[in-house]
Tab-separated table of C-alpha atoms in Angstrom:
chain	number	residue	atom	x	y	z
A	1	UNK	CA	0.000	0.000	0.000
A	2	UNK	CA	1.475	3.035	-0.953
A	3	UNK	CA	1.365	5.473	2.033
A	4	UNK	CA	2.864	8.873	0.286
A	5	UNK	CA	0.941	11.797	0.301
A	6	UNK	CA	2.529	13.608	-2.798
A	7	UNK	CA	2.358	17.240	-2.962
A	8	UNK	CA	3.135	17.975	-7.079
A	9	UNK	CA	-0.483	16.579	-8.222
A	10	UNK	CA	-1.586	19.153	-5.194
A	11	UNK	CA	0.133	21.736	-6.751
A	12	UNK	CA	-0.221	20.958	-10.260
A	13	UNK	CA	-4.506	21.103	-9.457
A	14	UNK	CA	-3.470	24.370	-8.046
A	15	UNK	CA	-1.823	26.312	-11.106
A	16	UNK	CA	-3.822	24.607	-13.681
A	17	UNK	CA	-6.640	26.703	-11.300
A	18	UNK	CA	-4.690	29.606	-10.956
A	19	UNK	CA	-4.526	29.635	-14.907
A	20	UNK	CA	-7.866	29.687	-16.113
A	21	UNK	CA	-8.279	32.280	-13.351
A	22	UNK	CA	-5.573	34.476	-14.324
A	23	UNK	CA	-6.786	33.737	-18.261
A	24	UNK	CA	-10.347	35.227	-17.416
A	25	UNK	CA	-8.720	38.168	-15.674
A	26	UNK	CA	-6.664	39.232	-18.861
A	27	UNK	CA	-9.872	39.331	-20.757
A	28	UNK	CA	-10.846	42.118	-18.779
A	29	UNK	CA	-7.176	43.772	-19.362
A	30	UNK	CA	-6.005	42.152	-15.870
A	31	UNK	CA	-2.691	41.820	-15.521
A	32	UNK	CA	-1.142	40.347	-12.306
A	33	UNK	CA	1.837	41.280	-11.149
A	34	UNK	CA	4.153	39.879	-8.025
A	35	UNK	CA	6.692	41.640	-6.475
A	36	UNK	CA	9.661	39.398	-4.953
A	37	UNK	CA	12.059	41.245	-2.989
A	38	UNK	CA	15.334	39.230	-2.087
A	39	UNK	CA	18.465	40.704	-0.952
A	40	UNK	CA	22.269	39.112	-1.783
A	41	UNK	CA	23.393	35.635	-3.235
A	42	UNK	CA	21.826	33.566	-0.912
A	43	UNK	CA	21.782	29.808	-2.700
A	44	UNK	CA	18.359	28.615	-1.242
A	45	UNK	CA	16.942	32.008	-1.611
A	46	UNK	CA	17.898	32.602	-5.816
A	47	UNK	CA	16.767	28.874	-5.905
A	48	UNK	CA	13.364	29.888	-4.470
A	49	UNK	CA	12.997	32.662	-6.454
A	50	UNK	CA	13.961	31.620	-9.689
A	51	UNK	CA	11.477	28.302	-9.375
A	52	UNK	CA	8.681	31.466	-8.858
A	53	UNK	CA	9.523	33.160	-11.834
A	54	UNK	CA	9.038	29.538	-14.065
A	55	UNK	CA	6.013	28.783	-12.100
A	56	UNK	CA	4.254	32.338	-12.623
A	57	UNK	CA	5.513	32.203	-16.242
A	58	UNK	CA	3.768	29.226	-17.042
A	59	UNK	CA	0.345	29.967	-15.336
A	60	UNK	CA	0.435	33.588	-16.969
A	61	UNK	CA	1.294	35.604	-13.827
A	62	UNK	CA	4.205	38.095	-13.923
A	63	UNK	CA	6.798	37.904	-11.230
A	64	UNK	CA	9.271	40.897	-10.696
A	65	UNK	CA	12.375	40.132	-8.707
A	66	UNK	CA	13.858	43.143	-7.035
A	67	UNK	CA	17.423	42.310	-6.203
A	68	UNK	CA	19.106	44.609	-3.741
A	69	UNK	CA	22.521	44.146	-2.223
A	70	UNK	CA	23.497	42.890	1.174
A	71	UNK	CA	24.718	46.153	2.322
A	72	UNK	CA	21.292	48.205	2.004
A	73	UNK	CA	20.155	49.805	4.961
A	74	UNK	CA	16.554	48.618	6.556
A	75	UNK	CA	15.274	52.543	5.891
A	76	UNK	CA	16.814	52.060	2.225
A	77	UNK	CA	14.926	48.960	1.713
A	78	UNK	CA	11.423	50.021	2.991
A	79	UNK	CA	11.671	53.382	0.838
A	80	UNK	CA	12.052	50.831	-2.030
A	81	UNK	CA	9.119	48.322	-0.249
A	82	UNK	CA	7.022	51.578	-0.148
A	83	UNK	CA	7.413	52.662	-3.829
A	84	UNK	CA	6.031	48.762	-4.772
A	85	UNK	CA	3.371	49.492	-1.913
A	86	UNK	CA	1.994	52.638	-3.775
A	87	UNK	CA	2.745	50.927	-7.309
A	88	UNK	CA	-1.053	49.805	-8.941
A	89	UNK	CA	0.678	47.610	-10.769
A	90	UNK	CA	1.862	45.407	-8.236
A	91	UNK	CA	-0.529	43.365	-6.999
A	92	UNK	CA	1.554	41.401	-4.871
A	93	UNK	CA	4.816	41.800	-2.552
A	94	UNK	CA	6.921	39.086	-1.234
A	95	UNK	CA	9.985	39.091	1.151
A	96	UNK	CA	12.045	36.785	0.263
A	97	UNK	CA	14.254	35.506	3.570
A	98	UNK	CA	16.794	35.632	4.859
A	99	UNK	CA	16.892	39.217	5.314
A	100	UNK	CA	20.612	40.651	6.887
A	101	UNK	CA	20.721	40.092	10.429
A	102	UNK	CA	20.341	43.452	11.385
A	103	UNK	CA	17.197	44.292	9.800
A	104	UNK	CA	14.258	43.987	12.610
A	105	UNK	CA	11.811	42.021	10.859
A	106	UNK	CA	8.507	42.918	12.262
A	107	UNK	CA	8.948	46.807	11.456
A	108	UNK	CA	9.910	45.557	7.800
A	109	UNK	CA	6.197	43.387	7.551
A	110	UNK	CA	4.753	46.406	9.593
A	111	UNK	CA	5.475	48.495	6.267
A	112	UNK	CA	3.867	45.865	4.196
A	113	UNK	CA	0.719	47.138	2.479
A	114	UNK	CA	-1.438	44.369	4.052
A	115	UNK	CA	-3.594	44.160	0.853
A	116	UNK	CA	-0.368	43.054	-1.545
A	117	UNK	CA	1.270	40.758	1.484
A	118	UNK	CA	1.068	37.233	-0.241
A	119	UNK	CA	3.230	35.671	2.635
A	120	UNK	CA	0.314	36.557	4.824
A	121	UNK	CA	2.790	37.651	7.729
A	122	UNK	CA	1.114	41.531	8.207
A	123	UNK	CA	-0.221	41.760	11.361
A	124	UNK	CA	-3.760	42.408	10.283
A	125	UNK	CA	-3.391	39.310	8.176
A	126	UNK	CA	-2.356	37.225	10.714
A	127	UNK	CA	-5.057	38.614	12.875
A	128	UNK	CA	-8.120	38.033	10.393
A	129	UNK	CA	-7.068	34.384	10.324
A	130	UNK	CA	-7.249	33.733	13.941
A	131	UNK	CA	-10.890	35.376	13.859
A	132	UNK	CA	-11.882	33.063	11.307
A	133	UNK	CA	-12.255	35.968	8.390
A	134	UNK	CA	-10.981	36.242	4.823
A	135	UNK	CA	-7.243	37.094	4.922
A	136	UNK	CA	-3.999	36.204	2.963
A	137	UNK	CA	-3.374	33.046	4.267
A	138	UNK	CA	0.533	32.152	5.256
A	139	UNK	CA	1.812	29.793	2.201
A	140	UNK	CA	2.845	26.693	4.233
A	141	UNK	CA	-0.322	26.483	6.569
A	142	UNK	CA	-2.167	27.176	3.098
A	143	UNK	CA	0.008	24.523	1.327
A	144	UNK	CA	-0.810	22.040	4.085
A	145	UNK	CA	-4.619	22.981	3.841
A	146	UNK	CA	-4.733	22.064	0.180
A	147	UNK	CA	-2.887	19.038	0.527
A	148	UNK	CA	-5.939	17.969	3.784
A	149	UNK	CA	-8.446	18.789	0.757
A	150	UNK	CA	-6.863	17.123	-2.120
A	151	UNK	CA	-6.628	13.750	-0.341
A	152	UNK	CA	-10.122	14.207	1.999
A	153	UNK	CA	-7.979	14.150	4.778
A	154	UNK	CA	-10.799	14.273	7.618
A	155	UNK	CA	-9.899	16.918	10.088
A	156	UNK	CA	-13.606	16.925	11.983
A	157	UNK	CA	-13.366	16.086	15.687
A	158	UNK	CA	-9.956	14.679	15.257
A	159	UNK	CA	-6.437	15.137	17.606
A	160	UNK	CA	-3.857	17.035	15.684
A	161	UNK	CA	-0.847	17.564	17.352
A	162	UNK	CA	1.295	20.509	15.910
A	163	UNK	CA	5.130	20.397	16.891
A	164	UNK	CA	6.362	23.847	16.202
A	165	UNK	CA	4.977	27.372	17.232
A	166	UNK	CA	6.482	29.584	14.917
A	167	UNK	CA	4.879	32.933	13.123
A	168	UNK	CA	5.049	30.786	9.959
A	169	UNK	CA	3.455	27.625	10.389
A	170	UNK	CA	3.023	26.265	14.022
A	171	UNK	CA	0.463	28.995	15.279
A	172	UNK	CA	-0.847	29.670	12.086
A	173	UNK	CA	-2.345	26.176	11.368
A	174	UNK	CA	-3.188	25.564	14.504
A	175	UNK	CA	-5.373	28.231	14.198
A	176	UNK	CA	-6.418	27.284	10.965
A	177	UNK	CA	-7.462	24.060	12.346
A	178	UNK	CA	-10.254	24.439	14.648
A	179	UNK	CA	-12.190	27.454	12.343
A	180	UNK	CA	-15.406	25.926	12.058
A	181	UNK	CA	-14.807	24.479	8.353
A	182	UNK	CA	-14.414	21.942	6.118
A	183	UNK	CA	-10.699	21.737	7.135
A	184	UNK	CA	-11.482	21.773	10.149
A	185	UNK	CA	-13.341	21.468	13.782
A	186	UNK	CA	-10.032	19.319	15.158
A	187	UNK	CA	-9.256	19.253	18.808
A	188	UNK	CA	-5.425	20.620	18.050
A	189	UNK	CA	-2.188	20.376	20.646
A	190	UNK	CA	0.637	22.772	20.094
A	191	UNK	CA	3.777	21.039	21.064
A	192	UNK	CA	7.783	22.632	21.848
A	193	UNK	CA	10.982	22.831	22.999
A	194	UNK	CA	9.514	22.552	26.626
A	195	UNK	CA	7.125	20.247	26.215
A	196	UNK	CA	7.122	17.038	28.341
A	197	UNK	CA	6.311	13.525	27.948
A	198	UNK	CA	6.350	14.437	23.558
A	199	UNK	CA	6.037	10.513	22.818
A	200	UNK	CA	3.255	9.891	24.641
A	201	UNK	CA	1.213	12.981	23.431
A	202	UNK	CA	2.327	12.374	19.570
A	203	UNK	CA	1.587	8.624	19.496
A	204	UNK	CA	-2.236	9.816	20.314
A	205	UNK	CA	-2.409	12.246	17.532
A	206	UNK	CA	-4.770	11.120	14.680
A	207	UNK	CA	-2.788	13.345	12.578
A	208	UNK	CA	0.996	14.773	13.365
A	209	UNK	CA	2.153	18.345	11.667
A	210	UNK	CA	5.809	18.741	12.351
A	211	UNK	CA	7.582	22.153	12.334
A	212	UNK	CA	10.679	22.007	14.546
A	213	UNK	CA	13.816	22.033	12.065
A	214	UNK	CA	15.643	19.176	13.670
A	215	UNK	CA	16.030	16.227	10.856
A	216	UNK	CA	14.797	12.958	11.684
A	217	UNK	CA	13.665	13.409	15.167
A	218	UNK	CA	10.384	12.178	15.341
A	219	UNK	CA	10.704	8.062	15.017
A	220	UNK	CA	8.070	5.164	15.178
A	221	UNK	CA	8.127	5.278	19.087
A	222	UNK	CA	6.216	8.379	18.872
A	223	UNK	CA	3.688	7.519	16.548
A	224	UNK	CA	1.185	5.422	16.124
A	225	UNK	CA	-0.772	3.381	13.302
A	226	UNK	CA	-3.380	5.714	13.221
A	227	UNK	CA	-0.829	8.288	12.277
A	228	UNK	CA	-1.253	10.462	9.386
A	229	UNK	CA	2.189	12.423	9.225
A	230	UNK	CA	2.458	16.005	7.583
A	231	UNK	CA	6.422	16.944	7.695
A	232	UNK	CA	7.151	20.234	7.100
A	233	UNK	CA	10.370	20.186	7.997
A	234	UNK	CA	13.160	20.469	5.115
A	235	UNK	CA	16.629	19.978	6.959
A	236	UNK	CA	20.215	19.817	5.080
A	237	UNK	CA	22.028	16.394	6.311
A	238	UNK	CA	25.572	15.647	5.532
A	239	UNK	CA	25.742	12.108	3.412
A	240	UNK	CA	29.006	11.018	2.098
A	241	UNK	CA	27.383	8.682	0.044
A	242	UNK	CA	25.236	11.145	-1.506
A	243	UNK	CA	27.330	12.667	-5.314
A	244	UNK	CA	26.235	16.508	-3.138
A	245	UNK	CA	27.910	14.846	-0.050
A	246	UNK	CA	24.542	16.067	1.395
A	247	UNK	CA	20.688	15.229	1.175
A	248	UNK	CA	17.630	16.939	2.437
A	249	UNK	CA	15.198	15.293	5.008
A	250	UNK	CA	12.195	16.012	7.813
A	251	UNK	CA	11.467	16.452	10.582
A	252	UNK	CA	10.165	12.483	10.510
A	253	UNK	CA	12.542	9.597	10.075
A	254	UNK	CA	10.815	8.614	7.204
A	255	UNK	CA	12.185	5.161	6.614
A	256	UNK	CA	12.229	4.649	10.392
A	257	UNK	CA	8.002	5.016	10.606
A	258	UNK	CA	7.290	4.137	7.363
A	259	UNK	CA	6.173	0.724	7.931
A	260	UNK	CA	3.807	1.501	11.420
A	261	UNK	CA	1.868	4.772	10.071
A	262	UNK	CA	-1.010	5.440	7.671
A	263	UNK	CA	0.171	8.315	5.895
A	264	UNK	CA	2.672	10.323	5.234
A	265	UNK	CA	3.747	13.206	3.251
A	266	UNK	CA	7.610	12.575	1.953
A	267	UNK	CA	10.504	15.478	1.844
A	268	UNK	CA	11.172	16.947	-0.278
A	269	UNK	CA	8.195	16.107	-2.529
A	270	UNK	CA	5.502	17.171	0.153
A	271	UNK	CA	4.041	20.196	1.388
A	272	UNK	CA	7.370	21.796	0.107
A	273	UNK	CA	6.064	21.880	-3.368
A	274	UNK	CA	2.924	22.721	-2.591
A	275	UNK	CA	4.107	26.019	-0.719
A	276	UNK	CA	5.587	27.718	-3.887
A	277	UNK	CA	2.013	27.492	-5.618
A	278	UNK	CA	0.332	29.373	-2.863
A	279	UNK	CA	2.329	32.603	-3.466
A	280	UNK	CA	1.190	32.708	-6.942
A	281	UNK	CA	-2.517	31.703	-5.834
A	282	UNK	CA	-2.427	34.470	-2.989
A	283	UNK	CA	-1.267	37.102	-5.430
A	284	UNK	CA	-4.528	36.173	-7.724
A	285	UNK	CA	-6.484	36.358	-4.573
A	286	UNK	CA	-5.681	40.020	-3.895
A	287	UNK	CA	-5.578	40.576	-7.463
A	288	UNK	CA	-8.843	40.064	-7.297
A	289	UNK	CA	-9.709	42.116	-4.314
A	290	UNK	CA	-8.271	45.073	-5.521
A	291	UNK	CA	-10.536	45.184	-8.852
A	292	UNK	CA	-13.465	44.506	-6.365
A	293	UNK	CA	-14.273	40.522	-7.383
C-alpha cells in the first residue's frame, strides 16, 4: 500500500486553477503582477525565487524580482518596499528571507501594504485568520490545507498535534485548524521545545504536523498506526554517500516510521512543493480584491 501523500499533483490542481483564473482576468485587461524582494546571493533564496519566476511564467502571472545588495540599509529597503506598496501595478509583494541580520523584521512586515502581502505575515493578516475571516493566508499552513483537501484528509473532531509554534506555520495552522470548516473542527495540541512527555502525546495524535527544524527526530516510538504524518520540515544532512555529499530530510525519520503509520507526506516532494504554488494563488487572490471581485 502506498502510504505517500505527494504534494506535485496538489500543486499541479493548483496552477492549472490559478490559470484559467488568471486567463479570465486578462480578458478584462487584468494583468497580475508579483513583487519578490530578495536581498544578496543567498543559494536557497535565488533557488526559491527563480522556481517562482518559471512557475508564474507558465500559469500567466508576472513575477518581478527586485534584487538589492546585502549592504542596504533597513530605511533604504522600505523606501524601495514603499514605492512597490503605492505601485497599482503590483498586486503582490513578497519578502524573500533571509533578510541581513540586522534588519528587525517585524517593522519591515509592519510596512507591508497588508492588501499586496502574499506571505500573509502583516499583522492584520495574521489577525483576520485567527478570527476566522478572509485574509492572505501564510503559504505553508495554506500549502498544508490544500494538501488535507486534495486527499479528503478528515480533520472533523480529530487530535492534531502541531510540533512547532512559529509565526510561519506552528500557530498559524493551529489556528487554521479548529475554524469551524471543512478543514477543520479538530481538537489541536501545540507542542515545543519545553514540552514534556512528547512521545506519549504524539503517538495519540490522529494526525501529526511537524515544524521544529531538527532532521529525523520524530521516530516510530512516537507515533502510532493511526498516524497520518504532515512533515514540514526540510533539513540539510551531511551524506558522504550522496554525489552533493549532502541530502535533504524532515522532521520524521521517514524510513524509520514508514512501515507503522497510515500516511505520510515525503521530503522533499511534500508540502514543500505545494508552498511555492500558494504565493502565486495568494497574489490572484488580492488581485482580485483590488478590482473589487
Amino acid at each position: 500500500m502506498k502510504k505517500d501523500l505527494i504534494g506535485k499533483p496538489v500543486a499541479n490542481s493548483i496552477l492549472k486553477n490559478l490559470k484559467e483564473k488568471i486567463y479570465l482576468l486578462k480578458q478584462k485587461d487584468i494583468f497580475p503582477n508579483l513583487a519578490i524582494f530578495i536581498i544578496g546571493q543567498d543559494p536557497s533564496a535565488q533557488y526559491y525565487l527563480n522556481n517562482q519566476i518559471k512557475k508564474g511564467a507558465e500559469i500567466g502571472l508576472n513575477v518581478e524580482a527586485i534584487r538589492l545588495p546585502v549592504n542596504i540599509s533597513e530605511s533604504e529597503f522600505i523606501t524601495q518596499l514603499e514605492m512597490k506598496n503605492n505601485d497599482p501595478k503590483i498586486n503582490g509583494i513578497m519578502l524573500q528571507m533571509p533578510f541581513p541580520e540586522q534588519f528587525d523584521q517585524s517593522n519591515i512586515i509592519n510596512h507591508l501594504n497588508p492588501e499586496k502581502d502574499v506571505d500573509g505575515f502583516h499583522p492584520i493578516n495574521i489577525g483576520n485568520l485567527v478570527l476566522g475571516r478572509d485574509a492572505l493566508l501564510p503559504n505553508t499552513p495554506a500549502a498544508i490545507l490544500e494538501l488535507i483537501k486534495y486527499y479528503k484528509i478528515e480533520t472533523n473532531s480529530k487530535n492534531i498535534v502541531v510540533l512547532g509554534r512559529s509565526n510561519i506555520v506552528g500557530k498559524p495552522i493551529a489556528n487554521l485548524l479548529i475554524q469551524k470548516n471543512n478543514t477543520g473542527n479538530a481538537t489541536v495540541t501545540i507542542c515545543h521545545s519545553h514540552t514534556k512527555n512528547l512521545p506519549e502525546i504524539t503517538k495519540h495524535s490522529d494526525i501529526l504536523i511537524t515544524a521544529i527544524g531538527k532532521p529525523l527526530f520524530i521516530k516510530k516510538d512516537m507515533v502510532s498506526e493511526k498516524s497520518i504524518i504532515i512533515d514540514v520540515g526540510i533539513n540539510k544532512l551531511i551524506d558522504k554517500k550522496s554525489k552533493r555529499g549532502y541530502r535533504y530530510v524532515g522532521d520524521v525519520d521517514y524510513e524509520d516510521v514508514y512501515e507503522k503509520i497510515q500516511l505520510i507526506t515525503p521530503v522533499p516532494g511534500g508540502v514543500g512543493t505545494i508552498t511555492t504554488a500558494m504565493s502565486l494563488a495568494n497574489t490572484v487572490k488580492a488581485t482580485l480584491k483590488q478590482f473589487g471581485y
